[in-house]
Coordinates of N, CA, C and O in Angstrom, one line a residue:
M48 N 19.7 2.7 31.2 CA 19.2 1.6 30.4 C 20.4 1.0 29.6 O 21.3 1.7 29.1
A49 N 20.5 -0.3 29.5 CA 21.6 -1.0 28.8 C 21.5 -0.7 27.3 O 20.4 -0.5 26.8
E50 N 22.6 -0.7 26.7 CA 22.7 -0.4 25.2 C 22.0 -1.6 24.5 O 22.1 -2.8 24.9
E51 N 21.3 -1.3 23.5 CA 20.6 -2.3 22.6 C 21.7 -3.2 21.9 O 22.6 -2.6 21.4
K52 N 21.5 -4.5 22.0 CA 22.5 -5.4 21.2 C 21.8 -6.0 20.0 O 20.6 -6.2 20.0
V53 N 22.6 -6.3 19.0 CA 22.0 -7.0 17.8 C 22.6 -8.4 17.8 O 23.6 -8.6 18.5
I54 N 21.9 -9.2 17.1 CA 22.4 -10.6 17.0 C 23.2 -10.8 15.7 O 22.8 -10.6 14.6
L55 N 24.5 -11.0 16.0 CA 25.4 -11.3 14.8 C 25.1 -12.7 14.3 O 24.9 -13.6 15.0
V56 N 25.1 -12.8 12.9 CA 24.8 -14.0 12.3 C 25.8 -14.3 11.1 O 26.4 -13.4 10.7
N57 N 25.8 -15.6 10.7 CA 26.5 -15.9 9.5 C 25.5 -15.8 8.3 O 24.4 -15.5 8.5
E58 N 26.0 -16.2 7.1 CA 25.2 -16.1 5.9 C 24.0 -17.1 5.9 O 23.2 -17.1 5.0
K59 N 24.0 -18.0 6.9 CA 22.9 -19.0 7.0 C 21.9 -18.5 8.1 O 21.0 -19.3 8.5
D60 N 22.1 -17.3 8.6 CA 21.2 -16.7 9.7 C 21.4 -17.5 11.0 O 20.5 -17.6 11.8
E61 N 22.6 -18.1 11.2 CA 22.9 -18.8 12.5 C 23.6 -17.8 13.4 O 24.5 -17.1 13.0
Q62 N 23.1 -17.7 14.6 CA 23.7 -16.7 15.6 C 25.1 -17.1 15.9 O 25.5 -18.2 16.2
I63 N 26.0 -16.1 15.8 CA 27.4 -16.3 16.1 C 27.9 -15.3 17.2 O 29.1 -15.4 17.6
G64 N 27.0 -14.5 17.7 CA 27.4 -13.6 18.8 C 26.4 -12.5 19.0 O 25.4 -12.4 18.3
L65 N 26.7 -11.6 20.0 CA 25.9 -10.4 20.2 C 26.9 -9.2 20.2 O 28.0 -9.4 20.6
M66 N 26.4 -8.1 19.8 CA 27.2 -6.9 19.9 C 26.3 -5.7 20.0 O 25.2 -5.6 19.5
E67 N 26.8 -4.7 20.7 CA 26.1 -3.4 20.8 C 25.8 -2.9 19.4 O 26.6 -2.9 18.5
K68 N 24.6 -2.3 19.3 CA 24.1 -2.0 18.0 C 25.0 -1.0 17.2 O 25.3 -1.2 16.0
I69 N 25.4 0.1 17.8 CA 26.3 1.1 17.1 C 27.6 0.4 16.7 O 28.0 0.7 15.6
E70 N 28.2 -0.4 17.6 CA 29.5 -1.0 17.2 C 29.3 -1.9 16.0 O 30.2 -1.9 15.1
A71 N 28.2 -2.7 15.9 CA 28.0 -3.6 14.8 C 27.8 -2.7 13.5 O 28.3 -3.2 12.4
H72 N 27.2 -1.6 13.6 CA 27.0 -0.7 12.4 C 28.3 0.0 12.0 O 28.6 0.3 10.9
E73 N 29.2 0.3 13.0 CA 30.5 0.9 12.7 C 31.4 -0.1 12.0 O 32.1 0.3 11.1
K74 N 31.3 -1.4 12.5 CA 32.2 -2.4 11.9 C 31.5 -3.1 10.7 O 32.1 -4.0 10.1
A75 N 30.3 -2.7 10.3 CA 29.6 -3.3 9.2 C 29.5 -4.8 9.3 O 29.6 -5.5 8.3
L76 N 29.2 -5.3 10.5 CA 29.1 -6.8 10.7 C 27.7 -7.2 10.4 O 26.7 -6.5 10.7
L77 N 27.5 -8.4 9.8 CA 26.3 -9.0 9.5 C 25.5 -9.3 10.7 O 26.0 -10.0 11.6
H78 N 24.2 -8.8 10.8 CA 23.4 -9.0 11.9 C 21.9 -9.2 11.5 O 21.5 -8.8 10.4
R79 N 21.1 -9.8 12.3 CA 19.7 -10.1 12.0 C 18.9 -8.9 12.2 O 19.1 -8.1 13.1
A80 N 17.9 -8.7 11.3 CA 17.0 -7.6 11.3 C 15.7 -8.0 10.7 O 15.5 -9.1 10.2
F81 N 14.7 -7.1 10.8 CA 13.4 -7.4 10.1 C 12.8 -6.1 9.6 O 13.1 -5.0 10.1
S82 N 12.0 -6.2 8.6 CA 11.3 -5.1 8.0 C 9.8 -5.5 7.9 O 9.5 -6.5 7.3
V83 N 8.9 -4.6 8.5 CA 7.5 -4.9 8.5 C 6.8 -4.1 7.5 O 7.1 -2.9 7.3
F84 N 5.9 -4.7 6.7 CA 5.1 -4.1 5.7 C 3.6 -4.4 6.1 O 3.2 -5.5 6.1
V85 N 2.9 -3.3 6.4 CA 1.5 -3.4 6.8 C 0.6 -2.8 5.7 O 0.8 -1.6 5.3
F86 N -0.4 -3.6 5.3 CA -1.3 -3.1 4.2 C -2.7 -3.0 4.8 O -3.1 -3.7 5.7
N87 N -3.5 -2.1 4.2 CA -4.9 -1.9 4.6 C -5.8 -2.7 3.6 O -5.3 -3.4 2.7
R88 N -7.1 -2.7 3.8 CA -8.0 -3.4 2.9 C -8.0 -3.0 1.5 O -8.5 -3.7 0.6
H89 N -7.5 -1.8 1.2 CA -7.4 -1.3 -0.2 C -6.0 -1.7 -0.8 O -5.7 -1.2 -1.9
N90 N -5.3 -2.5 -0.1 CA -4.0 -2.9 -0.5 C -3.0 -1.8 -0.6 O -2.1 -1.8 -1.4
E91 N -3.2 -0.8 0.2 CA -2.2 0.3 0.3 C -1.2 0.0 1.5 O -1.6 -0.6 2.5
L92 N 0.0 0.4 1.3 CA 1.1 0.2 2.2 C 1.2 1.3 3.2 O 1.2 2.5 2.7
M93 N 1.3 1.1 4.5 CA 1.5 2.1 5.5 C 3.0 2.4 5.5 O 3.8 1.4 5.8
I94 N 3.4 3.6 5.1 CA 4.8 3.9 5.2 C 5.0 5.0 6.3 O 4.1 5.7 6.6
Q95 N 6.2 5.1 6.8 CA 6.5 6.1 7.8 C 7.7 7.0 7.4 O 8.6 6.5 6.7
Q96 N 7.7 8.2 7.9 CA 8.8 9.1 7.8 C 9.6 9.0 9.1 O 9.0 9.2 10.2
R97 N 10.9 8.5 9.0 CA 11.7 8.4 10.2 C 11.8 9.7 11.0 O 11.9 10.8 10.3
A98 N 11.8 9.7 12.3 CA 12.0 10.9 13.1 C 13.3 11.6 12.7 O 14.3 10.9 12.3
F99 N 13.3 12.9 12.8 CA 14.5 13.7 12.4 C 15.6 13.5 13.4 O 16.7 14.0 13.1
S100 N 15.4 12.9 14.5 CA 16.4 12.7 15.5 C 17.1 11.4 15.4 O 18.0 11.1 16.2
K101 N 16.7 10.5 14.5 CA 17.3 9.2 14.3 C 18.8 9.3 14.0 O 19.2 10.3 13.3
Y102 N 19.6 8.4 14.4 CA 21.0 8.4 14.2 C 21.5 8.1 12.8 O 22.6 8.5 12.4
H103 N 20.6 7.5 12.0 CA 20.9 7.4 10.6 C 19.6 7.4 9.8 O 18.5 7.1 10.3
S104 N 19.6 7.9 8.6 CA 18.5 8.1 7.7 C 17.3 8.9 8.3 O 16.1 8.6 8.2
P105 N 17.7 10.0 9.1 CA 16.6 10.8 9.7 C 15.7 11.5 8.6 O 16.2 11.9 7.6
G106 N 14.4 11.5 8.9 CA 13.5 12.2 8.0 C 13.2 11.5 6.7 O 12.4 12.0 5.8
L107 N 13.8 10.3 6.4 CA 13.5 9.6 5.2 C 12.3 8.7 5.4 O 11.9 8.2 6.5
W108 N 11.6 8.5 4.2 CA 10.4 7.6 4.2 C 10.9 6.1 4.1 O 11.9 5.8 3.4
T109 N 10.1 5.3 4.7 CA 10.5 3.8 4.7 C 9.2 3.0 5.0 O 8.1 3.5 5.1
N110 N 9.5 1.7 5.0 CA 8.4 0.7 5.3 C 7.7 1.0 6.7 O 8.2 1.8 7.4
T111 N 6.7 0.3 7.0 CA 5.9 0.5 8.2 C 6.8 0.6 9.4 O 6.6 1.5 10.2
C112 N 7.7 -0.4 9.6 CA 8.7 -0.3 10.7 C 9.7 -1.3 10.5 O 9.5 -2.3 9.7
C113 N 10.9 -1.1 11.1 CA 11.9 -2.1 11.0 C 12.8 -2.0 12.2 O 12.9 -0.9 12.9
S114 N 13.6 -3.0 12.5 CA 14.4 -3.0 13.7 C 15.2 -4.3 13.7 O 15.4 -5.0 12.7
H115 N 15.7 -4.6 14.9 CA 16.5 -5.8 15.2 C 15.8 -6.7 16.2 O 15.3 -6.2 17.2
Q116 N 15.9 -8.0 16.0 CA 15.4 -8.9 17.0 C 16.3 -8.9 18.2 O 17.5 -8.6 18.1
R117 N 15.7 -9.2 19.3 CA 16.5 -9.4 20.5 C 16.8 -10.9 20.7 O 16.1 -11.7 20.2
E118 N 17.9 -11.2 21.5 CA 18.2 -12.6 21.7 C 17.0 -13.3 22.3 O 16.4 -12.9 23.2
G119 N 16.7 -14.5 21.7 CA 15.6 -15.3 22.2 C 14.2 -14.9 21.6 O 13.2 -15.5 21.9
E120 N 14.2 -13.9 20.8 CA 12.9 -13.4 20.3 C 12.7 -13.9 18.8 O 13.6 -13.8 18.0
T121 N 11.5 -14.4 18.5 CA 11.2 -14.8 17.1 C 11.1 -13.5 16.3 O 10.9 -12.4 16.8
N122 N 11.1 -13.7 15.0 CA 10.9 -12.6 14.0 C 9.6 -12.0 14.2 O 9.4 -10.8 14.3
I123 N 8.5 -12.8 14.4 CA 7.2 -12.3 14.6 C 7.0 -11.5 15.9 O 6.5 -10.4 15.9
E124 N 7.6 -12.1 17.0 CA 7.6 -11.4 18.3 C 8.3 -10.0 18.2 O 7.8 -9.0 18.7
A125 N 9.4 -10.0 17.5 CA 10.2 -8.8 17.3 C 9.4 -7.7 16.5 O 9.3 -6.6 16.8
G126 N 8.8 -8.2 15.4 CA 8.0 -7.3 14.6 C 6.8 -6.7 15.3 O 6.5 -5.5 15.2
K127 N 6.1 -7.5 16.1 CA 4.9 -7.0 16.8 C 5.4 -6.0 17.9 O 4.8 -5.0 18.1
R128 N 6.5 -6.4 18.6 CA 7.0 -5.4 19.6 C 7.4 -4.1 19.0 O 7.0 -3.0 19.5
R129 N 8.1 -4.1 17.9 CA 8.5 -2.9 17.3 C 7.4 -2.1 16.7 O 7.4 -0.8 16.7
L130 N 6.4 -2.8 16.1 CA 5.2 -2.1 15.6 C 4.5 -1.3 16.7 O 4.2 -0.1 16.5
M131 N 4.4 -1.9 17.9 CA 3.8 -1.2 19.0 C 4.7 0.0 19.5 O 4.2 1.1 19.8
E132 N 6.0 -0.3 19.6 CA 6.9 0.8 20.0 C 7.0 2.0 19.1 O 7.0 3.1 19.5
E133 N 6.9 1.8 17.8 CA 7.0 2.8 16.8 C 5.7 3.4 16.4 O 5.5 4.6 16.4
M134 N 4.8 2.5 16.1 CA 3.5 2.9 15.4 C 2.3 2.9 16.3 O 1.2 3.3 16.0
G135 N 2.4 2.3 17.5 CA 1.4 2.3 18.5 C 0.2 1.3 18.2 O -0.9 1.5 18.7
F136 N 0.5 0.3 17.5 CA -0.5 -0.8 17.2 C 0.2 -2.1 17.0 O 1.4 -2.1 16.7
T137 N -0.6 -3.2 17.0 CA 0.0 -4.4 16.6 C -1.0 -5.2 15.7 O -2.2 -4.8 15.7
T138 N -0.6 -6.1 15.0 CA -1.4 -6.9 14.1 C -0.7 -8.3 13.9 O 0.5 -8.4 14.1
D139 N -1.4 -9.2 13.3 CA -0.8 -10.5 13.0 C 0.2 -10.2 11.8 O -0.1 -9.5 10.9
L140 N 1.3 -10.9 11.9 CA 2.3 -10.8 10.9 C 2.7 -12.2 10.3 O 2.6 -13.2 11.0
K141 N 3.1 -12.2 9.1 CA 3.5 -13.4 8.4 C 5.0 -13.2 8.0 O 5.3 -12.2 7.4
D142 N 5.8 -14.2 8.3 CA 7.2 -14.2 7.9 C 7.3 -14.7 6.5 O 6.9 -15.8 6.2
T143 N 7.8 -13.8 5.6 CA 7.8 -14.2 4.2 C 9.2 -14.6 3.7 O 9.5 -15.8 3.7
I144 N 10.0 -13.7 3.3 CA 11.3 -14.1 2.7 C 12.4 -13.4 3.6 O 12.1 -12.5 4.4
S145 N 13.6 -13.7 3.3 CA 14.7 -13.0 3.9 C 15.9 -12.9 2.9 O 15.9 -13.6 1.9
F146 N 16.7 -11.9 3.1 CA 17.8 -11.7 2.2 C 18.9 -10.9 3.0 O 18.7 -10.3 4.0
I147 N 20.1 -10.8 2.4 CA 21.2 -10.1 2.9 C 21.4 -8.8 2.1 O 21.4 -8.9 0.9
Y148 N 21.6 -7.7 2.8 CA 22.0 -6.5 2.0 C 23.0 -5.7 2.8 O 23.2 -5.9 4.1
K149 N 23.7 -4.8 2.1 CA 24.7 -3.9 2.8 C 24.5 -2.5 2.2 O 24.5 -2.4 1.0
A150 N 24.4 -1.6 3.1 CA 24.2 -0.2 2.7 C 25.0 0.7 3.6 O 24.6 0.9 4.8
P151 N 26.0 1.4 3.1 CA 26.8 2.4 3.9 C 26.1 3.7 3.9 O 25.3 4.1 3.0
F152 N 26.3 4.4 5.0 CA 25.7 5.7 5.2 C 26.7 6.8 5.3 O 27.9 6.6 5.5
D153 N 26.3 8.1 5.0 CA 27.2 9.2 5.0 C 27.9 9.4 6.4 O 29.0 10.0 6.5
N154 N 27.3 8.9 7.5 CA 27.8 9.2 8.8 C 28.9 8.1 9.2 O 29.3 8.1 10.4
G155 N 29.3 7.3 8.3 CA 30.3 6.3 8.6 C 29.7 4.9 9.1 O 30.5 4.0 9.2
L156 N 28.4 4.9 9.3 CA 27.8 3.6 9.7 C 27.4 2.8 8.5 O 27.2 3.4 7.4
T157 N 27.3 1.5 8.7 CA 26.8 0.6 7.6 C 25.8 -0.4 8.1 O 26.0 -1.0 9.1
E158 N 24.7 -0.5 7.4 CA 23.7 -1.5 7.6 C 24.2 -2.7 6.8 O 24.3 -2.7 5.6
H159 N 24.4 -3.8 7.5 CA 24.8 -5.1 6.9 C 23.9 -6.1 7.5 O 24.2 -6.6 8.6
E160 N 22.7 -6.4 6.9 CA 21.7 -7.1 7.6 C 21.2 -8.4 6.9 O 21.2 -8.4 5.6
F161 N 20.9 -9.4 7.7 CA 20.1 -10.5 7.2 C 18.7 -10.2 7.6 O 18.2 -10.3 8.7
D162 N 18.0 -9.6 6.6 CA 16.7 -9.0 6.8 C 15.5 -9.9 6.5 O 15.4 -10.5 5.5
H163 N 14.6 -10.0 7.5 CA 13.4 -10.9 7.4 C 12.2 -10.0 7.1 O 12.0 -9.0 7.8
I164 N 11.5 -10.2 6.0 CA 10.3 -9.4 5.6 C 9.1 -10.0 6.2 O 8.7 -11.2 6.0
L165 N 8.4 -9.2 7.0 CA 7.2 -9.5 7.7 C 6.0 -8.7 7.2 O 6.2 -7.5 7.0
V166 N 4.9 -9.4 6.9 CA 3.8 -8.7 6.2 C 2.5 -8.9 7.1 O 2.3 -10.0 7.6
G167 N 1.7 -7.8 7.2 CA 0.5 -7.9 8.0 C -0.6 -7.0 7.4 O -0.3 -6.2 6.4
K168 N -1.8 -7.0 8.0 CA -2.9 -6.2 7.6 C -3.4 -5.4 8.8 O -3.4 -5.9 9.9
F169 N -3.9 -4.2 8.5 CA -4.4 -3.3 9.5 C -5.2 -2.2 8.9 O -4.8 -1.7 7.8
D170 N -6.3 -1.8 9.4 CA -7.1 -0.7 8.8 C -7.3 0.5 9.7 O -8.1 1.3 9.4
G171 N -6.6 0.6 10.8 CA -6.8 1.7 11.7 C -5.8 2.8 11.5 O -5.1 2.8 10.5
E172 N -5.7 3.7 12.5 CA -4.7 4.7 12.4 C -3.7 4.5 13.5 O -4.0 4.0 14.6
P173 N -2.4 4.7 13.2 CA -1.4 4.4 14.2 C -1.4 5.5 15.2 O -1.9 6.6 15.0
D174 N -0.7 5.2 16.4 CA -0.5 6.2 17.4 C 1.0 6.4 17.5 O 1.7 5.7 18.3
L175 N 1.5 7.3 16.7 CA 3.0 7.4 16.5 C 3.8 7.7 17.8 O 3.3 8.6 18.6
N176 N 5.0 7.1 17.9 CA 5.9 7.5 18.9 C 6.8 8.6 18.3 O 7.6 8.3 17.3
P177 N 6.7 9.8 18.7 CA 7.4 10.9 18.0 C 9.0 10.8 18.1 O 9.7 11.4 17.3
D178 N 9.5 10.0 19.0 CA 10.9 9.8 19.1 C 11.4 8.9 17.9 O 12.6 8.8 17.6
E179 N 10.4 8.1 17.3 CA 10.8 7.2 16.3 C 10.2 7.6 14.9 O 10.9 7.4 13.9
V180 N 9.1 8.2 14.9 CA 8.3 8.5 13.6 C 7.9 9.9 13.5 O 7.2 10.4 14.5
A181 N 8.1 10.6 12.4 CA 7.7 12.0 12.2 C 6.3 12.0 11.6 O 5.5 12.9 11.9
A182 N 6.0 11.1 10.6 CA 4.8 11.1 9.9 C 4.5 9.8 9.3 O 5.4 8.9 9.3
W183 N 3.3 9.6 8.8 CA 2.9 8.3 8.2 C 1.9 8.6 7.1 O 1.3 9.6 7.1
K184 N 1.7 7.6 6.2 CA 0.6 7.7 5.2 C 0.4 6.3 4.6 O 1.3 5.5 4.6
W185 N -0.8 6.2 4.0 CA -1.1 5.0 3.2 C -0.7 5.4 1.7 O -1.0 6.5 1.3
V186 N -0.2 4.4 1.0 CA 0.2 4.7 -0.4 C 0.0 3.4 -1.2 O 0.4 2.3 -0.7
S187 N -0.4 3.5 -2.4 CA -0.5 2.3 -3.3 C 0.9 1.9 -3.7 O 1.8 2.8 -3.8
L188 N 1.1 0.7 -4.0 CA 2.4 0.2 -4.4 C 2.8 0.9 -5.7 O 4.0 1.2 -6.0
E189 N 1.9 1.0 -6.6 CA 2.1 1.6 -7.9 C 2.6 3.1 -7.8 O 3.6 3.5 -8.4
D190 N 1.9 3.8 -6.9 CA 2.3 5.2 -6.7 C 3.6 5.3 -6.0 O 4.5 6.2 -6.3
L191 N 3.9 4.4 -5.1 CA 5.2 4.4 -4.4 C 6.3 4.1 -5.4 O 7.4 4.7 -5.3
K192 N 6.1 3.1 -6.2 CA 7.1 2.7 -7.2 C 7.4 3.9 -8.1 O 8.6 4.2 -8.3
K193 N 6.4 4.7 -8.5 CA 6.7 5.9 -9.4 C 7.4 6.9 -8.6 O 8.4 7.5 -9.1
D194 N 7.0 7.2 -7.3 CA 7.7 8.2 -6.5 C 9.1 7.8 -6.2 O 10.0 8.7 -6.1
M195 N 9.4 6.5 -6.0 CA 10.8 6.1 -5.7 C 11.7 6.4 -6.9 O 12.9 6.7 -6.7
K196 N 11.2 6.2 -8.1 CA 12.0 6.5 -9.3 C 12.2 8.0 -9.4 O 13.3 8.5 -9.8
K197 N 11.2 8.8 -9.1 CA 11.2 10.3 -9.2 C 12.0 10.9 -8.1 O 12.8 11.9 -8.3
N198 N 11.9 10.4 -6.9 CA 12.5 11.0 -5.7 C 13.2 10.0 -4.8 O 12.9 9.8 -3.6
P199 N 14.2 9.3 -5.4 CA 14.9 8.2 -4.6 C 15.6 8.7 -3.3 O 15.7 8.0 -2.3
H200 N 16.0 10.0 -3.3 CA 16.7 10.6 -2.1 C 15.8 10.7 -0.9 O 16.3 10.9 0.2
I201 N 14.5 10.6 -1.0 CA 13.6 10.7 0.2 C 13.3 9.4 0.9 O 12.5 9.4 1.8
Y202 N 13.8 8.3 0.3 CA 13.6 7.0 0.9 C 14.8 6.3 1.4 O 15.9 6.6 1.0
T203 N 14.6 5.4 2.5 CA 15.8 4.8 3.1 C 16.4 3.8 2.0 O 15.7 3.2 1.2
E204 N 17.7 3.5 2.2 CA 18.4 2.6 1.3 C 17.8 1.2 1.3 O 17.6 0.6 0.3
W205 N 17.5 0.7 2.6 CA 17.0 -0.7 2.6 C 15.6 -0.8 2.0 O 15.2 -1.8 1.4
F206 N 14.8 0.2 2.2 CA 13.4 0.2 1.6 C 13.5 0.2 0.1 O 12.8 -0.6 -0.6
K207 N 14.4 0.9 -0.5 CA 14.6 0.9 -2.0 C 15.1 -0.5 -2.5 O 14.6 -1.0 -3.5
I208 N 16.0 -1.1 -1.7 CA 16.5 -2.4 -2.1 C 15.3 -3.4 -2.0 O 15.1 -4.2 -2.9
I209 N 14.6 -3.4 -0.9 CA 13.5 -4.4 -0.7 C 12.5 -4.1 -1.8 O 12.0 -5.1 -2.4
F210 N 12.1 -2.9 -2.0 CA 11.1 -2.6 -3.0 C 11.5 -3.0 -4.4 O 10.7 -3.6 -5.1
D211 N 12.7 -2.7 -4.8 CA 13.2 -3.1 -6.1 C 13.3 -4.6 -6.3 O 12.8 -5.1 -7.3
K212 N 13.9 -5.3 -5.3 CA 14.1 -6.7 -5.5 C 13.0 -7.6 -5.1 O 12.9 -8.7 -5.6
Y213 N 12.1 -7.2 -4.2 CA 11.1 -8.1 -3.7 C 9.7 -7.5 -3.8 O 8.8 -7.9 -3.0
Y214 N 9.5 -6.7 -4.8 CA 8.2 -6.0 -5.0 C 7.1 -7.1 -5.1 O 6.1 -6.9 -4.4
S215 N 7.3 -8.2 -5.8 CA 6.2 -9.2 -5.9 C 6.0 -9.9 -4.6 O 4.8 -10.3 -4.4
T216 N 7.0 -10.0 -3.8 CA 6.8 -10.7 -2.5 C 6.0 -9.9 -1.5 O 5.2 -10.5 -0.8
I217 N 6.2 -8.6 -1.5 CA 5.4 -7.8 -0.5 C 4.0 -7.5 -0.9 O 3.2 -7.0 -0.1
Q218 N 3.7 -7.7 -2.2 CA 2.3 -7.5 -2.6 C 1.4 -8.5 -1.9 O 1.7 -9.6 -1.7
Q219 N 0.2 -8.0 -1.6 CA -0.8 -8.8 -0.9 C -1.6 -9.6 -1.9 O -2.0 -9.1 -2.9

């Protein structure tokens, strides 16, 4: 199987090239990404614990799912594809805001992303892909906010950034 490529972008989210995913993270180059936030009818957020085999941030809790768009794929198409690949379901998504962040990791890789926040609703149970996800749960935003302050080390860097800066945007 061919290596996954990411879309390199400038600060206006205009495509400037393609690069193999690991190389882009090694070089800390800005690339397009998305983060999906799925809520249930009780306004609880579905969060996932990343699989322990992931190449970065293994075992950490994060938003419902996230990944990178493929060339020619819209943000919504990418979000729905990845929701199915990781969580085993799909739902309608709304493209809300986007922002740029940079987060270095202990393993020498750096996430430098132009991240699009996608929000959806779902009331079922996911069918987890164990290669991607170790566990999941529904959590209220208020409880999550408290736990992130108490246990920041158990959450991914991008999730903490999104939650801190864009809390009002992700609320339903």
